[in-house]
Coordinates of N, CA and C and ligand atoms in Angstrom, one line a residue:
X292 N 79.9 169.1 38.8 CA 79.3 169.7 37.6 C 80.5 170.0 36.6
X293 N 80.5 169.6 35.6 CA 81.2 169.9 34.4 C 81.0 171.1 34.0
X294 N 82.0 171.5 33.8 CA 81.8 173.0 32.7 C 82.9 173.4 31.6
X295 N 82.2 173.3 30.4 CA 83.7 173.5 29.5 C 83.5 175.2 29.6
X296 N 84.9 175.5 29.5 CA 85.3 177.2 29.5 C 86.2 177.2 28.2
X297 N 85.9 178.6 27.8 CA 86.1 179.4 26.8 C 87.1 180.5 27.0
X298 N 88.0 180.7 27.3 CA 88.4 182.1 27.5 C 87.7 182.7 28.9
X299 N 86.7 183.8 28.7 CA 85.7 183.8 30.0 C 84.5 183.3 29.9
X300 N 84.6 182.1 29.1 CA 82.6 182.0 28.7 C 82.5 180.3 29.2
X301 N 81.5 180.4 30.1 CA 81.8 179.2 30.9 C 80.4 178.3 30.3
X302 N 80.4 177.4 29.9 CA 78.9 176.6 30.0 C 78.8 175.6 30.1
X303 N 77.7 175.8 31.4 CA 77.8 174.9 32.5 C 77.1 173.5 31.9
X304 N 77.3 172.4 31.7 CA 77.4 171.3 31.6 C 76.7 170.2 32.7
X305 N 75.6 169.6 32.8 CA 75.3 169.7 34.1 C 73.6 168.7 33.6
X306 N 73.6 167.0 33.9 CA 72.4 167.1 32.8 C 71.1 167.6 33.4
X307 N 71.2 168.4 34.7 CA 69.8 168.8 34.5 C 69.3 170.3 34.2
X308 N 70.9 170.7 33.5 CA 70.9 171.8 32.3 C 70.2 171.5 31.2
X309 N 70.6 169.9 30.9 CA 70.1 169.6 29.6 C 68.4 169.5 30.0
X310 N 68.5 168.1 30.8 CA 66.6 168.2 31.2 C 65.6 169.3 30.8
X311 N 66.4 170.6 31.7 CA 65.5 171.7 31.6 C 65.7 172.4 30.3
X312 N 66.5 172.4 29.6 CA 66.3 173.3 28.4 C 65.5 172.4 27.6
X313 N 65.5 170.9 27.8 CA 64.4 170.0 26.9 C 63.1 170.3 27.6
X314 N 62.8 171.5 28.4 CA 61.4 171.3 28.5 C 60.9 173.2 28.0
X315 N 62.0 174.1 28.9 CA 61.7 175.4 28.2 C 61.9 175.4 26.0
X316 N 62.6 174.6 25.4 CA 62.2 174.3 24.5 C 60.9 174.3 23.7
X317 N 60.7 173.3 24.3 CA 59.4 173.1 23.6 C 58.1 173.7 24.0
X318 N 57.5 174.1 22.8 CA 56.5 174.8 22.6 C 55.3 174.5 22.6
X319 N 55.1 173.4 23.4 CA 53.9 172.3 23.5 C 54.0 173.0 25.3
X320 N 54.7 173.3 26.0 CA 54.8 173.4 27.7 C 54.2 174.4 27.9
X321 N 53.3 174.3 28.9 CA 52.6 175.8 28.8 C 53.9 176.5 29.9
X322 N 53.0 178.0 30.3 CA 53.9 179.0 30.9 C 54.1 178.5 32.5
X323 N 53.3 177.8 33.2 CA 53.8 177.3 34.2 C 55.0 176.2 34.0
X324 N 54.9 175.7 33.9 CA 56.2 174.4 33.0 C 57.3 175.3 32.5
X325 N 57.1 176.2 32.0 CA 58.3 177.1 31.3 C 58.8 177.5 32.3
X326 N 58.2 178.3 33.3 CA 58.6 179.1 34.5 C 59.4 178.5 35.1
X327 N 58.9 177.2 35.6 CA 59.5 176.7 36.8 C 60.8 175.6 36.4
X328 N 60.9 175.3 34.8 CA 62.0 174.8 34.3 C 63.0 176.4 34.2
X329 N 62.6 177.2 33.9 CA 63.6 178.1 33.6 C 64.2 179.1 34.9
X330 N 63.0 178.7 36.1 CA 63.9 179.0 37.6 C 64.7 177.6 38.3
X331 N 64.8 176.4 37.3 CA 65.7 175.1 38.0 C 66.8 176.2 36.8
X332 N 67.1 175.9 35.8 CA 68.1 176.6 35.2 C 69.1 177.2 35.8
X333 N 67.9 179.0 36.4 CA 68.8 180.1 36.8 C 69.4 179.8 38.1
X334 N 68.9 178.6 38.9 CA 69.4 178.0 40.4 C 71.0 177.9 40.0
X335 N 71.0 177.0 38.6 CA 72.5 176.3 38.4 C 73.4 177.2 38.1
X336 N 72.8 178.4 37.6 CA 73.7 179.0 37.1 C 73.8 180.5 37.6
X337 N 73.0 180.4 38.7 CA 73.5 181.8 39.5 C 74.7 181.0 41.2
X338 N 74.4 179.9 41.0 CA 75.7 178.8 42.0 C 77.0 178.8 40.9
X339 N 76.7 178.3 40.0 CA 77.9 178.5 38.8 C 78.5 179.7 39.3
X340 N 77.9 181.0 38.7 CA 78.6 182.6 38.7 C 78.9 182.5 40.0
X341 N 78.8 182.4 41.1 CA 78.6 183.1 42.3 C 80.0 182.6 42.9
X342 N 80.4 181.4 42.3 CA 81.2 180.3 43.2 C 82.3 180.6 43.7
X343 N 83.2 182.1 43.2 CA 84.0 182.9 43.7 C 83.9 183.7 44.5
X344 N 82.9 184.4 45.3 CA 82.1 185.2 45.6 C 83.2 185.4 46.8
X345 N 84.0 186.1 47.6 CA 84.8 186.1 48.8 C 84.3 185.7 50.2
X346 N 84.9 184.8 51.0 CA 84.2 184.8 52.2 C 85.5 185.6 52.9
X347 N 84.7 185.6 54.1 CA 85.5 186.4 55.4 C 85.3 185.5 56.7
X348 N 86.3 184.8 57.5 CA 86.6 184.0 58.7 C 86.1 185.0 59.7
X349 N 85.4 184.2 60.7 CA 84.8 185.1 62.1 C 84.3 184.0 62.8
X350 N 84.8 184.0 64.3 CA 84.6 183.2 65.2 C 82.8 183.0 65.6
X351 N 82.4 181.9 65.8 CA 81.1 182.0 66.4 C 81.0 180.5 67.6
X352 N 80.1 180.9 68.1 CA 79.6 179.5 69.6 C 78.8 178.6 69.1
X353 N 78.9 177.3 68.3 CA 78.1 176.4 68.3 C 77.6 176.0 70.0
X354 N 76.6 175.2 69.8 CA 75.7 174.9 71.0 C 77.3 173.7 71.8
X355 N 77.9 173.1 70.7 CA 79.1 172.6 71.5 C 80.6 173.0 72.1
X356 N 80.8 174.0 71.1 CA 82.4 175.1 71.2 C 82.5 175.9 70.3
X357 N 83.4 176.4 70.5 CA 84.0 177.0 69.5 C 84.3 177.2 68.0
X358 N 84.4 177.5 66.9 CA 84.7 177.4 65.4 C 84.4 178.2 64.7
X359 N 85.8 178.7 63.7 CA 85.6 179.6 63.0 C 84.5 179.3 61.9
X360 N 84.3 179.9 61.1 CA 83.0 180.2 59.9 C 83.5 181.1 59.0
X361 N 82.9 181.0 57.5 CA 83.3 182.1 56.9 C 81.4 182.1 56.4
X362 N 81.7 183.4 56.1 CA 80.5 184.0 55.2 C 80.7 184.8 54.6
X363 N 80.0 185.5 53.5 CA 80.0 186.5 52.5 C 81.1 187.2 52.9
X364 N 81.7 187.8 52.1 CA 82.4 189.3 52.7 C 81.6 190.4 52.5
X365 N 81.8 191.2 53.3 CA 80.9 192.6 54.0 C 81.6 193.8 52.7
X366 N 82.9 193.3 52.5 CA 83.6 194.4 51.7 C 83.1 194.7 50.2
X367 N 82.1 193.7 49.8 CA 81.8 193.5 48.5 C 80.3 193.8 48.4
X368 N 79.2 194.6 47.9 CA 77.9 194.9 47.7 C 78.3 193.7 46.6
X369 N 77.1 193.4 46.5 CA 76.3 192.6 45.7 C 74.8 193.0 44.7
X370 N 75.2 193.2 43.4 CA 73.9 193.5 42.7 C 74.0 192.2 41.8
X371 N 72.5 192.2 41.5 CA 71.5 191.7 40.6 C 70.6 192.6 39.3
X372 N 71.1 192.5 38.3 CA 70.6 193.6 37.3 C 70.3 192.5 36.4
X373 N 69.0 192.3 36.4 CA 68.2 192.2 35.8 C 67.8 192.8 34.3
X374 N 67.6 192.4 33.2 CA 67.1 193.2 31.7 C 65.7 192.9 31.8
X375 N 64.8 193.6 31.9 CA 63.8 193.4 31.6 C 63.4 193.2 30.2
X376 N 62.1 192.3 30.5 CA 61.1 191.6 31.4 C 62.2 189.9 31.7
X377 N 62.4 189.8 30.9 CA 62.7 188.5 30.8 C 63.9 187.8 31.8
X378 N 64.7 189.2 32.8 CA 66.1 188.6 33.5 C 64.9 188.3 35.0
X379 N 63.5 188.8 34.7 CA 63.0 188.5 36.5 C 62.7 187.0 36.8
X380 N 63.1 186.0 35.7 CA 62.9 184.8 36.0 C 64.7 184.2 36.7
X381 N 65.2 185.3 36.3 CA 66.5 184.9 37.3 C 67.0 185.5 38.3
X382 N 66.6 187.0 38.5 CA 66.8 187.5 39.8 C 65.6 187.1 40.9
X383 N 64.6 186.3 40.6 CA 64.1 186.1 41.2 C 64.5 185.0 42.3
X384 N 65.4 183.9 41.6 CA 66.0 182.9 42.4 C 66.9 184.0 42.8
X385 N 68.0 184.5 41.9 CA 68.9 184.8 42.6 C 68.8 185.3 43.7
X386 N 67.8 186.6 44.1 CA 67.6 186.9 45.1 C 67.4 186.4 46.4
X387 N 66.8 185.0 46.0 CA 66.4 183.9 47.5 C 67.5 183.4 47.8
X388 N 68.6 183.1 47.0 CA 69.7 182.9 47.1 C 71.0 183.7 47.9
X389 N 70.9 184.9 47.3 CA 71.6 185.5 48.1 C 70.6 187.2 48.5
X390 N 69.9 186.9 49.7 CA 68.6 187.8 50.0 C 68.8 189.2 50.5
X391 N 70.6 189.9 50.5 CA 71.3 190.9 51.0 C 71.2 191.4 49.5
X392 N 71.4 190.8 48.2 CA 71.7 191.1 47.0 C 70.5 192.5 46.7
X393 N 71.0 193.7 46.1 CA 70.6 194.5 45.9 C 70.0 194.3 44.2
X394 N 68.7 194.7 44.4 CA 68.6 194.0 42.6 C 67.9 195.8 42.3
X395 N 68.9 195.3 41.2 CA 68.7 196.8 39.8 C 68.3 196.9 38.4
X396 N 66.8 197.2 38.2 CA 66.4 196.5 37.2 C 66.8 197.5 36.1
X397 N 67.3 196.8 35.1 CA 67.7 197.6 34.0 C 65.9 197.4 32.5
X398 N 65.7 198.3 32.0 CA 64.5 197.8 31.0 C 65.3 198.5 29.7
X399 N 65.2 197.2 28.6 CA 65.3 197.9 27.5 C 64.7 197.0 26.5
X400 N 63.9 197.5 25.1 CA 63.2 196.5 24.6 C 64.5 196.6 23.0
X401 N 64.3 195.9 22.1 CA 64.6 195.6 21.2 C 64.1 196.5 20.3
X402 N 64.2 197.0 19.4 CA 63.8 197.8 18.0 C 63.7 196.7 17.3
X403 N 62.2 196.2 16.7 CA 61.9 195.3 15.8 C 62.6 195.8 14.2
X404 N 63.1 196.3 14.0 CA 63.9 196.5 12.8 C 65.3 196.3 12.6
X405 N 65.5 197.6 13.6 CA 67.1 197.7 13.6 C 67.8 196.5 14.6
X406 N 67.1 195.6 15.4 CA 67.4 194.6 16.3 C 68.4 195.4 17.7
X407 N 68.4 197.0 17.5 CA 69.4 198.0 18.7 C 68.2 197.8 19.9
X408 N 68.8 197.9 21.1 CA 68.2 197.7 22.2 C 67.8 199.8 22.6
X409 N 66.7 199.7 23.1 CA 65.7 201.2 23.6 C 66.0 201.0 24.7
X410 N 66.4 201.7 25.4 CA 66.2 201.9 27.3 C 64.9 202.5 26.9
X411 N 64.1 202.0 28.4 CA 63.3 202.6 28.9 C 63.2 202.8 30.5
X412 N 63.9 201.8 31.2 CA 64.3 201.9 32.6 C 65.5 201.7 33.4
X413 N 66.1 202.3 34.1 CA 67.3 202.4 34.1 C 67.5 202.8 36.1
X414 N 67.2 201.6 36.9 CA 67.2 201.5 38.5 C 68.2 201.7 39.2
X415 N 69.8 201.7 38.3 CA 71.0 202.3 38.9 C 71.5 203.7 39.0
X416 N 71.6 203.7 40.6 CA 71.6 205.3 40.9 C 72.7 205.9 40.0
X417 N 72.9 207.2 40.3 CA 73.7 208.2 39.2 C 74.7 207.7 39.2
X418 N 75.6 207.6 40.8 CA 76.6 207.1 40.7 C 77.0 206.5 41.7
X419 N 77.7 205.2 41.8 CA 78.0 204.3 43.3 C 79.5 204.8 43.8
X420 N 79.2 204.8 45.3 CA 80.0 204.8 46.1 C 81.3 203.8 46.3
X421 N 82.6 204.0 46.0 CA 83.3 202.6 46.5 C 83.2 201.7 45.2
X422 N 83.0 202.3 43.7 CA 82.5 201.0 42.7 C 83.4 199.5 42.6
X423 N 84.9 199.9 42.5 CA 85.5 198.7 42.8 C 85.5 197.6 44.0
X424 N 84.3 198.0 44.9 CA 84.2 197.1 45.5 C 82.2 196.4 45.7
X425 N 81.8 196.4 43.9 CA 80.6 196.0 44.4 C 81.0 194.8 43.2
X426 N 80.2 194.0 43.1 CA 80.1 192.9 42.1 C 78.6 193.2 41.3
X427 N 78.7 192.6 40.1 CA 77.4 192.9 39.8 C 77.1 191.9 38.5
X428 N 76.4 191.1 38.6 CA 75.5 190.2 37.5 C 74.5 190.5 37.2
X429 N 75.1 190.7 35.5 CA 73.6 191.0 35.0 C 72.9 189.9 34.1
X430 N 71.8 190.0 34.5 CA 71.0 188.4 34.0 C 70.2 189.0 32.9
X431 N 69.8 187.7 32.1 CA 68.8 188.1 30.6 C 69.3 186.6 30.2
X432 N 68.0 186.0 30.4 CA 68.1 184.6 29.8 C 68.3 184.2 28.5
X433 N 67.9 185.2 27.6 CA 68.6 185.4 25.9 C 69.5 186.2 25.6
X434 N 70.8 185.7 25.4 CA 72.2 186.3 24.4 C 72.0 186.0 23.2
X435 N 70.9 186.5 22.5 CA 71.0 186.7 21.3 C 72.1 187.4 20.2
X436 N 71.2 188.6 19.6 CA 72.6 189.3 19.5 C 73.6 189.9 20.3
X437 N 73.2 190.3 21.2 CA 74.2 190.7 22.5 C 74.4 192.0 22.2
X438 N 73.5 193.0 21.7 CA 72.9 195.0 21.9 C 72.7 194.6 23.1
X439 N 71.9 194.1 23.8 CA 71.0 194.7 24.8 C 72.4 194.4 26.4
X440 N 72.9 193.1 26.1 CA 74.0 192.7 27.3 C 75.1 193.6 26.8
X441 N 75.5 194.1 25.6 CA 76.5 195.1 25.3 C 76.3 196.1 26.2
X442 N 74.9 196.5 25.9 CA 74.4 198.4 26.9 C 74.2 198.2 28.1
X443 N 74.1 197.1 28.4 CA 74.1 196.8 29.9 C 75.6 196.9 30.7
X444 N 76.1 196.0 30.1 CA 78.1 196.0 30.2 C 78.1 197.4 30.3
X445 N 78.4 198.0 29.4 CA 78.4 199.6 29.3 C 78.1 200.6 30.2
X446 N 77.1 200.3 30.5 CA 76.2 201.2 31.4 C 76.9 200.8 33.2
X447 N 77.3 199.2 33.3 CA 78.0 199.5 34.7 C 79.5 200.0 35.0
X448 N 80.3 199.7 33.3 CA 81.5 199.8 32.9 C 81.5 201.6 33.3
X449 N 80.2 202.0 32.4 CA 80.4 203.7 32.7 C 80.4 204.3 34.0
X450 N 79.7 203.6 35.1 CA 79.5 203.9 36.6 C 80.7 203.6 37.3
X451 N 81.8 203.0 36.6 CA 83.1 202.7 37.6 C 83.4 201.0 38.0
X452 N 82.1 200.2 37.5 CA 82.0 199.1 37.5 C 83.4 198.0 37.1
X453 N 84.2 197.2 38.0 CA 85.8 197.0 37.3 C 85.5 195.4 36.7
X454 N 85.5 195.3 35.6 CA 85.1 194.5 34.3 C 85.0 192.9 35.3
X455 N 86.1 193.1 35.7 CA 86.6 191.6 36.7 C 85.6 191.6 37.5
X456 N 84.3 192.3 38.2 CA 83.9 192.5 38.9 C 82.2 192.2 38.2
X457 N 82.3 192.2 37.2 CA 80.9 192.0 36.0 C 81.1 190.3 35.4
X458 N 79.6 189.9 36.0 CA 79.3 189.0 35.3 C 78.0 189.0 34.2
X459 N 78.5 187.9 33.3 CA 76.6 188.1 32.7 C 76.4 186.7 32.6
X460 N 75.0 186.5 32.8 CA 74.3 185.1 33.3 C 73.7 185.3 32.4
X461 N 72.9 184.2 30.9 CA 71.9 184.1 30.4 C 72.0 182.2 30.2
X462 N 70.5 182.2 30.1 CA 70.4 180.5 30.0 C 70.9 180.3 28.6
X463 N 70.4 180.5 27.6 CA 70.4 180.2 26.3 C 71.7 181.6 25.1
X464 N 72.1 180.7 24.9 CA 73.3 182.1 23.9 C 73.6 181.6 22.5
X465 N 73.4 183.2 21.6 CA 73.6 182.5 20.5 C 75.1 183.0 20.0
X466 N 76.0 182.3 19.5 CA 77.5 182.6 18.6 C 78.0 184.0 19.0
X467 N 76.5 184.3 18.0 CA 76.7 186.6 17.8 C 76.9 186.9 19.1
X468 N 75.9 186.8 19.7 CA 76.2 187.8 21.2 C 77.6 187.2 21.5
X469 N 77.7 185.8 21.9 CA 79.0 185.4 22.6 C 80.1 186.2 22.2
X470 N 80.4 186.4 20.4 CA 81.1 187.0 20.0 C 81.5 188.4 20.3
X471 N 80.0 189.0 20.1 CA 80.0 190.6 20.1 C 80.8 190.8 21.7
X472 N 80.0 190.7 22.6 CA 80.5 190.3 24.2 C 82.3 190.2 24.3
X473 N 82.7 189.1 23.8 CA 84.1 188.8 23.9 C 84.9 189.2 23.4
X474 N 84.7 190.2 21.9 CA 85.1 191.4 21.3 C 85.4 192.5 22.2
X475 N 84.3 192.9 22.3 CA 84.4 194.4 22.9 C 84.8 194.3 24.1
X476 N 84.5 192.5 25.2 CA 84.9 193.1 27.0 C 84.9 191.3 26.9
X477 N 86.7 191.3 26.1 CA 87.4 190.1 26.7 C 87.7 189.4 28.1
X478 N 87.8 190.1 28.6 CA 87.8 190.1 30.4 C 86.3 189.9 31.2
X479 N 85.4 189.8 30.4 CA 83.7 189.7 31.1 C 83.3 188.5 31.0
X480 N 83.3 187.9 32.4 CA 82.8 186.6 32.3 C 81.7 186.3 32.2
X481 N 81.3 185.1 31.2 CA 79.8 184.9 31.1 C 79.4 183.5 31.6
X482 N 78.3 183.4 31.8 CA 77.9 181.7 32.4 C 76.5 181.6 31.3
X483 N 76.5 180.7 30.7 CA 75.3 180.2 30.2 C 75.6 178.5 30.0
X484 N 74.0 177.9 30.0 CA 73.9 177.0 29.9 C 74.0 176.0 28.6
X485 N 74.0 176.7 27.1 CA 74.0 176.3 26.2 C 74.6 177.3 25.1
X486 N 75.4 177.2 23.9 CA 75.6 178.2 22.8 C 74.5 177.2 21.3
X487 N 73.2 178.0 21.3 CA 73.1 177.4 20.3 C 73.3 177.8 18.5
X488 N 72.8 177.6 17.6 CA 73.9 177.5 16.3 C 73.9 179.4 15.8
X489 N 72.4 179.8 16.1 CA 72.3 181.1 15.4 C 71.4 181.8 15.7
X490 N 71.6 182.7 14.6 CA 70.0 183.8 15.1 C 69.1 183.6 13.6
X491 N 68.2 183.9 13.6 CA 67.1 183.9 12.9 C 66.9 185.3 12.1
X492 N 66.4 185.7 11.0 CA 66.6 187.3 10.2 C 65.7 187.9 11.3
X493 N 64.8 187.5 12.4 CA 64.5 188.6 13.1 C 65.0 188.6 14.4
X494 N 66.2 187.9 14.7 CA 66.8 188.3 15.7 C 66.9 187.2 17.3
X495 N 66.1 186.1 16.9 CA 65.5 184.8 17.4 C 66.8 184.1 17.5
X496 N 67.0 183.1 18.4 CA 68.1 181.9 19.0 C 67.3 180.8 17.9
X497 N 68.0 179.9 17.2 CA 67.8 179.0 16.7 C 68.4 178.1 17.2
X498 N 68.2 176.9 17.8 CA 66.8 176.4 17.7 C 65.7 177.1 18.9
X499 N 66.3 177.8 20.0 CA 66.0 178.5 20.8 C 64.6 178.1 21.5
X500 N 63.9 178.6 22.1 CA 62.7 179.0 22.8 C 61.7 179.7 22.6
X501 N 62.3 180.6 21.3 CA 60.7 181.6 21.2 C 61.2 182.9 22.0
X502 N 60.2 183.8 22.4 CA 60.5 184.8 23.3 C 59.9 184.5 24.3
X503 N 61.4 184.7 24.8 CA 61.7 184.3 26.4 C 60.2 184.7 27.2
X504 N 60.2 186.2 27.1 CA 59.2 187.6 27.8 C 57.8 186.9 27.5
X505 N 57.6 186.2 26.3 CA 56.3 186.1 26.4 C 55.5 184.6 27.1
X506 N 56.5 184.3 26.9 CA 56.4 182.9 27.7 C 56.2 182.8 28.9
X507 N 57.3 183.3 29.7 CA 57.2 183.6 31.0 C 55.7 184.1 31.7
X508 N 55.7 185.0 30.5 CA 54.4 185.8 31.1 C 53.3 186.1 30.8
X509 N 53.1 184.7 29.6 CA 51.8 184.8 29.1 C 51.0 185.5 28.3
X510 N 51.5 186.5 27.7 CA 51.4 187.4 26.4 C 51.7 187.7 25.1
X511 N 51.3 186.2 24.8 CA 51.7 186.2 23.0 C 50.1 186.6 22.7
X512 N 50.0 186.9 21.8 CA 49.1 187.7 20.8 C 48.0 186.4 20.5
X513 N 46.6 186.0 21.3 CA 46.3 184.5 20.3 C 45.8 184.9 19.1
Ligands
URA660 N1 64.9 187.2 23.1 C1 64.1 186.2 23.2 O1 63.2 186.2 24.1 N2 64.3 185.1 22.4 C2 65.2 185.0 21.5 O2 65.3 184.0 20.8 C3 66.1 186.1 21.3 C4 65.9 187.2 22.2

């Protein structure tokens, strides 16, 4: 897999990145077709993010002898933070993927005006145990303006969360966010599949997808 990198902003390059964003695109696919194009996506790109992930060497008995193995390390919790609605099309792989992963859903909607992100749900306890030693990706398939992945950063940044330790996964990113993001938390790695050109006066990825939330889930207004 190809991946050109930016500083920390990695995008994964990969043509059945391209495939699938030619089908969550268009607006002719209904929401089954969107779904299941935009869970091949989050496959590539929660393998992308993950690819560092520490193992730990431990002996085990194949049915023939002996040999060492590595797997996960034990020293490291693993979360999955989710933005709702739209990051459950990626913790949902993620989770099959790695099925120990603790997922913590974060909810916050947009302010159709001011384009500032509203908490309304907030699944991370007061405060973690040991923070320097959890990892944590937060997913949201649109980096639009990048409020909502900003208050997310923030929010694990505030709990002790150590920056090197934070990733953010979205499929689709536009300039702003990437910008806003690599401003304020130069050190936070991101993985997305595409930067496309802009945002739209209400806040929309150009040439983008539309909203992500309603697609997924079938609740646009007929
Ligand atoms: N959220 C979406 O769902 N789509 C966009 O284009 C921007 C933010």
């Amino acid at each position: 897999m190809k991946t050109a990198m930016k500083n920390n902003v990695t995008v994964v390059n990969h043509p059945l990145c391209e495939h699938n964003l030619s089908v969550i695109r268009d607006k002719n696919i209904n929401s089954d077709g969107f779904k299941n194009s935009m869970k091949r996506l989050a496959t590539i790109l929660v393998l992308e993010a993950t690819k560092e992930l520490p193992l730990k060497t431990y002996k085990i008995t194949t049915p023939i002898t002996e040999c060492d193995v590595n797997k996960l390390s034990d020293e490291y919790k693993i979360i999955f933070a989710p933005i709702l609605r739209a990051g459950l099309a990626i913790s949902d792989v993620a989770s099959e993927i790695i099925p120990d992963a603790s997922v913590q859903h974060v909810g916050m909607y947009r302010d159709e005006t001011t384009l500032e992100p509203v908490w309304y749900y907030d699944k991370t306890p007061v405060r973690y145990d040991n923070p320097e030693h959890i990892k944590v990706f937060i997913l949201d398939p649109m980096l639009a303006t990048g409020n909502s992945a900003h208050a997310a950063v923030s929010l694990f940044l505030k709990k002790g969360i150590l920056i090197e330790n934070l990733v953010f996964i979205s499929i689709l990113s536009a300039p702003n966010g990437i910008e806003l993001l690599t401003r304020d938390f130069p050190d936070l790695k991101i993985i997305t599949a595409k930067i496309d050109e802009g945002l739209n006066s209400r806040g929309y990825i150009i040439p983008g997808l539309g909203d992500a939330g309603d697609r997924l889930f079938n609740t646009f207004e007929k």
